[in-house]
Amino acid sequence: MSTFKVLTRDEVSENNQAIFDNLKKALGFVPNLYATYANSDTALENYLNFANAKTTLSAKEKEVVNLAVSQVNDCIYCLSAHTAIGKMNGFNDEQILELRAGKASFDSKLNALAQLAKNVTENRGRTDEKVLENYFAAGYTKANLIDTISLVGDKTISNYIHSTTQVPVDFPVAPSL
């Protein structure tokens, strides 16, 4: 397999250099996975636009989806990053482990969301009817469903990029389930 090194600012296009500068200002560093997107002159910008697009889901709900999807796809990079982000959004270690398993005993609405995200990912979009009924019964709408499935796709892209490139994880490594 070809080895992917983490690109530096000097090794990327001007457009990506500007994005690196913005990421450094906002986050304090450029995450290795984002630097990997920068192997393409367009992918990093496209991904960030998609990932930061308006949604009907809250930041906390997005982390529920990100954690469940990344667990199904066995992406240690995204599990590690979203464990850190999940904590910033108010989840504790125990809750994060539950969300990764596709459940949330501590919140019935988030439980329905976690189950749906896990089910959609495992079944590649062929969602189990009972899981979908529970999602709607928990108060989610059709708009939320489309946004949830879009987020599953967003996270799957990053999961696949890391699984293929295996760039180093630059977040505290998430524990195993």
mmCIF file of C-alpha atoms in Angstrom:
data_model
loop_
_atom_site.group_PDB
_atom_site.id
_atom_site.type_symbol
_atom_site.label_atom_id
_atom_site.label_comp_id
_atom_site.label_asym_id
_atom_site.label_seq_id
_atom_site.Cartn_x
_atom_site.Cartn_y
_atom_site.Cartn_z
ATOM 1 C CA MET A 1 0.000 0.000 0.000
ATOM 2 C CA SER A 2 1.170 3.510 -0.749
ATOM 3 C CA THR A 3 2.117 5.521 2.323
ATOM 4 C CA PHE A 4 0.417 8.831 2.962
ATOM 5 C CA LYS A 5 2.376 11.416 4.859
ATOM 6 C CA VAL A 6 0.726 14.318 6.587
ATOM 7 C CA LEU A 7 1.091 17.300 4.288
ATOM 8 C CA THR A 8 2.406 20.585 5.636
ATOM 9 C CA ARG A 9 1.189 24.033 4.647
ATOM 10 C CA ASP A 10 4.102 24.434 2.218
ATOM 11 C CA GLU A 11 3.136 21.232 0.391
ATOM 12 C CA VAL A 12 -0.466 22.132 -0.460
ATOM 13 C CA SER A 13 -2.165 24.418 -2.971
ATOM 14 C CA GLU A 14 -2.723 28.114 -2.237
ATOM 15 C CA ASN A 15 -6.404 27.449 -1.639
ATOM 16 C CA ASN A 16 -5.563 24.733 0.880
ATOM 17 C CA GLN A 17 -2.925 26.965 2.498
ATOM 18 C CA ALA A 18 -5.645 29.512 3.244
ATOM 19 C CA ILE A 19 -7.829 26.751 4.709
ATOM 20 C CA PHE A 20 -4.903 25.500 6.812
ATOM 21 C CA ASP A 21 -4.440 29.066 8.127
ATOM 22 C CA ASN A 22 -8.134 29.274 9.068
ATOM 23 C CA LEU A 23 -8.045 25.853 10.732
ATOM 24 C CA LYS A 24 -4.964 26.792 12.705
ATOM 25 C CA LYS A 25 -6.681 29.995 13.897
ATOM 26 C CA ALA A 26 -9.901 28.167 14.813
ATOM 27 C CA LEU A 27 -8.509 24.924 16.251
ATOM 28 C CA GLY A 28 -4.911 25.729 17.060
ATOM 29 C CA PHE A 29 -3.688 23.084 14.599
ATOM 30 C CA VAL A 30 -4.557 21.375 11.325
ATOM 31 C CA PRO A 31 -5.868 17.869 12.089
ATOM 32 C CA ASN A 32 -3.954 15.180 10.206
ATOM 33 C CA LEU A 33 -7.094 13.917 8.495
ATOM 34 C CA TYR A 34 -7.840 17.385 7.129
ATOM 35 C CA ALA A 35 -4.256 17.633 5.894
ATOM 36 C CA THR A 36 -4.848 14.332 4.103
ATOM 37 C CA TYR A 37 -7.885 15.767 2.323
ATOM 38 C CA ALA A 38 -5.480 18.445 1.042
ATOM 39 C CA ASN A 39 -3.826 15.903 -1.269
ATOM 40 C CA SER A 40 -6.619 17.125 -3.529
ATOM 41 C CA ASP A 41 -6.845 20.804 -4.433
ATOM 42 C CA THR A 42 -10.629 20.680 -3.937
ATOM 43 C CA ALA A 43 -11.536 17.909 -1.463
ATOM 44 C CA LEU A 44 -10.716 19.732 1.778
ATOM 45 C CA GLU A 45 -12.822 22.766 0.906
ATOM 46 C CA ASN A 46 -15.645 20.592 -0.390
ATOM 47 C CA TYR A 47 -15.587 18.419 2.704
ATOM 48 C CA LEU A 48 -15.529 21.340 5.136
ATOM 49 C CA ASN A 49 -18.409 23.017 3.294
ATOM 50 C CA PHE A 50 -20.411 19.780 3.530
ATOM 51 C CA ALA A 51 -19.471 19.112 7.160
ATOM 52 C CA ASN A 52 -20.286 22.685 8.240
ATOM 53 C CA ALA A 53 -23.488 23.068 6.225
ATOM 54 C CA LYS A 54 -26.726 24.060 7.935
ATOM 55 C CA THR A 55 -28.628 21.156 9.450
ATOM 56 C CA THR A 56 -31.697 20.512 11.567
ATOM 57 C CA LEU A 57 -29.513 18.566 14.007
ATOM 58 C CA SER A 58 -27.890 20.175 17.031
ATOM 59 C CA ALA A 59 -24.138 19.942 17.607
ATOM 60 C CA LYS A 60 -24.807 17.320 20.282
ATOM 61 C CA GLU A 61 -26.999 15.282 17.926
ATOM 62 C CA LYS A 62 -24.314 15.467 15.242
ATOM 63 C CA GLU A 63 -21.829 13.948 17.677
ATOM 64 C CA VAL A 64 -24.256 11.097 18.406
ATOM 65 C CA VAL A 65 -24.269 10.267 14.695
ATOM 66 C CA ASN A 66 -20.510 10.784 14.272
ATOM 67 C CA LEU A 67 -19.704 8.411 17.140
ATOM 68 C CA ALA A 68 -22.115 5.652 16.098
ATOM 69 C CA VAL A 69 -21.059 5.755 12.445
ATOM 70 C CA SER A 70 -17.337 5.849 13.222
ATOM 71 C CA GLN A 71 -17.721 2.815 15.498
ATOM 72 C CA VAL A 72 -19.548 0.783 12.841
ATOM 73 C CA ASN A 73 -16.872 1.767 10.316
ATOM 74 C CA ASP A 74 -14.113 1.023 12.875
ATOM 75 C CA CYS A 75 -12.300 4.335 12.321
ATOM 76 C CA ILE A 76 -9.980 4.999 15.264
ATOM 77 C CA TYR A 77 -9.128 8.484 13.973
ATOM 78 C CA CYS A 78 -12.749 9.651 13.889
ATOM 79 C CA LEU A 79 -13.596 7.841 17.132
ATOM 80 C CA SER A 80 -10.730 9.677 18.809
ATOM 81 C CA ALA A 81 -11.615 13.069 17.316
ATOM 82 C CA HIS A 82 -15.318 12.734 18.082
ATOM 83 C CA THR A 83 -14.676 11.472 21.603
ATOM 84 C CA ALA A 84 -12.899 14.785 22.227
ATOM 85 C CA ILE A 85 -15.631 16.776 20.456
ATOM 86 C CA GLY A 86 -18.347 14.786 22.244
ATOM 87 C CA LYS A 87 -16.844 15.796 25.585
ATOM 88 C CA MET A 88 -16.828 19.433 24.441
ATOM 89 C CA ASN A 89 -20.554 18.990 23.734
ATOM 90 C CA GLY A 90 -21.300 17.734 27.254
ATOM 91 C CA PHE A 91 -21.083 13.944 26.974
ATOM 92 C CA ASN A 92 -19.104 12.027 29.594
ATOM 93 C CA ASP A 93 -16.876 8.997 28.954
ATOM 94 C CA GLU A 94 -19.602 6.459 29.774
ATOM 95 C CA GLN A 95 -22.137 8.172 27.520
ATOM 96 C CA ILE A 96 -19.639 8.334 24.657
ATOM 97 C CA LEU A 97 -19.026 4.590 24.889
ATOM 98 C CA GLU A 98 -22.787 3.994 24.816
ATOM 99 C CA LEU A 99 -23.240 6.266 21.803
ATOM 100 C CA ARG A 100 -20.473 4.422 19.971
ATOM 101 C CA ALA A 101 -22.454 1.216 20.580
ATOM 102 C CA GLY A 102 -25.516 2.842 19.004
ATOM 103 C CA LYS A 103 -27.549 3.535 22.109
ATOM 104 C CA ALA A 104 -28.158 6.191 24.762
ATOM 105 C CA SER A 105 -29.857 4.872 27.908
ATOM 106 C CA PHE A 106 -29.496 8.370 29.396
ATOM 107 C CA ASP A 107 -31.747 10.077 26.778
ATOM 108 C CA SER A 108 -34.599 8.401 24.878
ATOM 109 C CA LYS A 109 -34.504 10.804 21.935
ATOM 110 C CA LEU A 110 -30.735 10.480 21.478
ATOM 111 C CA ASN A 111 -31.175 6.709 21.855
ATOM 112 C CA ALA A 112 -33.466 6.662 18.814
ATOM 113 C CA LEU A 113 -30.946 8.778 16.897
ATOM 114 C CA ALA A 114 -27.983 6.573 17.846
ATOM 115 C CA GLN A 115 -29.902 3.434 16.884
ATOM 116 C CA LEU A 116 -30.841 4.934 13.524
ATOM 117 C CA ALA A 117 -27.292 6.085 12.741
ATOM 118 C CA LYS A 118 -25.901 2.653 13.599
ATOM 119 C CA ASN A 119 -28.616 0.843 11.639
ATOM 120 C CA VAL A 120 -28.311 3.020 8.524
ATOM 121 C CA THR A 121 -24.543 2.523 8.512
ATOM 122 C CA GLU A 122 -24.609 -1.214 9.147
ATOM 123 C CA ASN A 123 -27.308 -1.793 6.527
ATOM 124 C CA ARG A 124 -25.932 0.702 3.988
ATOM 125 C CA GLY A 125 -29.123 2.713 3.960
ATOM 126 C CA ARG A 126 -31.582 -0.176 4.117
ATOM 127 C CA THR A 127 -32.930 1.034 7.438
ATOM 128 C CA ASP A 128 -34.897 -1.368 9.604
ATOM 129 C CA GLU A 129 -38.555 -0.282 9.695
ATOM 130 C CA LYS A 130 -38.843 -0.585 13.485
ATOM 131 C CA VAL A 131 -35.728 1.564 14.010
ATOM 132 C CA LEU A 132 -37.198 4.180 11.680
ATOM 133 C CA GLU A 133 -40.576 4.098 13.472
ATOM 134 C CA ASN A 134 -38.816 4.570 16.839
ATOM 135 C CA TYR A 135 -36.870 7.515 15.397
ATOM 136 C CA PHE A 136 -40.064 9.282 14.334
ATOM 137 C CA ALA A 137 -41.855 8.325 17.592
ATOM 138 C CA ALA A 138 -39.004 10.010 19.515
ATOM 139 C CA GLY A 139 -39.922 13.306 17.830
ATOM 140 C CA TYR A 140 -37.621 13.419 14.827
ATOM 141 C CA THR A 141 -39.017 14.624 11.503
ATOM 142 C CA LYS A 142 -38.477 13.681 7.864
ATOM 143 C CA ALA A 143 -36.176 16.714 7.572
ATOM 144 C CA ASN A 144 -34.144 15.376 10.503
ATOM 145 C CA LEU A 145 -33.987 11.982 8.781
ATOM 146 C CA ILE A 146 -32.523 13.434 5.597
ATOM 147 C CA ASP A 147 -30.011 15.468 7.619
ATOM 148 C CA THR A 148 -29.096 12.388 9.675
ATOM 149 C CA ILE A 149 -28.479 10.280 6.571
ATOM 150 C CA SER A 150 -26.453 13.127 5.045
ATOM 151 C CA LEU A 151 -24.335 13.198 8.203
ATOM 152 C CA VAL A 152 -23.856 9.413 7.992
ATOM 153 C CA GLY A 153 -22.462 9.981 4.497
ATOM 154 C CA ASP A 154 -20.265 12.872 5.660
ATOM 155 C CA LYS A 155 -18.734 10.808 8.457
ATOM 156 C CA THR A 156 -18.355 7.711 6.276
ATOM 157 C CA ILE A 157 -16.225 9.732 3.837
ATOM 158 C CA SER A 158 -13.777 10.639 6.610
ATOM 159 C CA ASN A 159 -13.861 7.088 8.001
ATOM 160 C CA TYR A 160 -12.943 5.687 4.605
ATOM 161 C CA ILE A 161 -10.202 8.246 3.989
ATOM 162 C CA HIS A 162 -8.547 7.387 7.280
ATOM 163 C CA SER A 163 -9.018 3.649 6.843
ATOM 164 C CA THR A 164 -7.302 3.883 3.460
ATOM 165 C CA THR A 165 -4.522 6.339 4.321
ATOM 166 C CA GLN A 166 -3.862 5.391 7.967
ATOM 167 C CA VAL A 167 -2.442 8.828 8.798
ATOM 168 C CA PRO A 168 -1.479 9.139 12.491
ATOM 169 C CA VAL A 169 -4.185 9.959 15.020
ATOM 170 C CA ASP A 170 -3.479 13.382 16.507
ATOM 171 C CA PHE A 171 -6.159 13.324 19.218
ATOM 172 C CA PRO A 172 -6.086 11.334 22.470
ATOM 173 C CA VAL A 173 -6.785 7.790 21.240
ATOM 174 C CA ALA A 174 -10.303 6.587 22.029
ATOM 175 C CA PRO A 175 -10.539 3.468 24.186
ATOM 176 C CA SER A 176 -11.804 0.196 22.744
ATOM 177 C CA LEU A 177 -15.400 -0.754 23.366
#
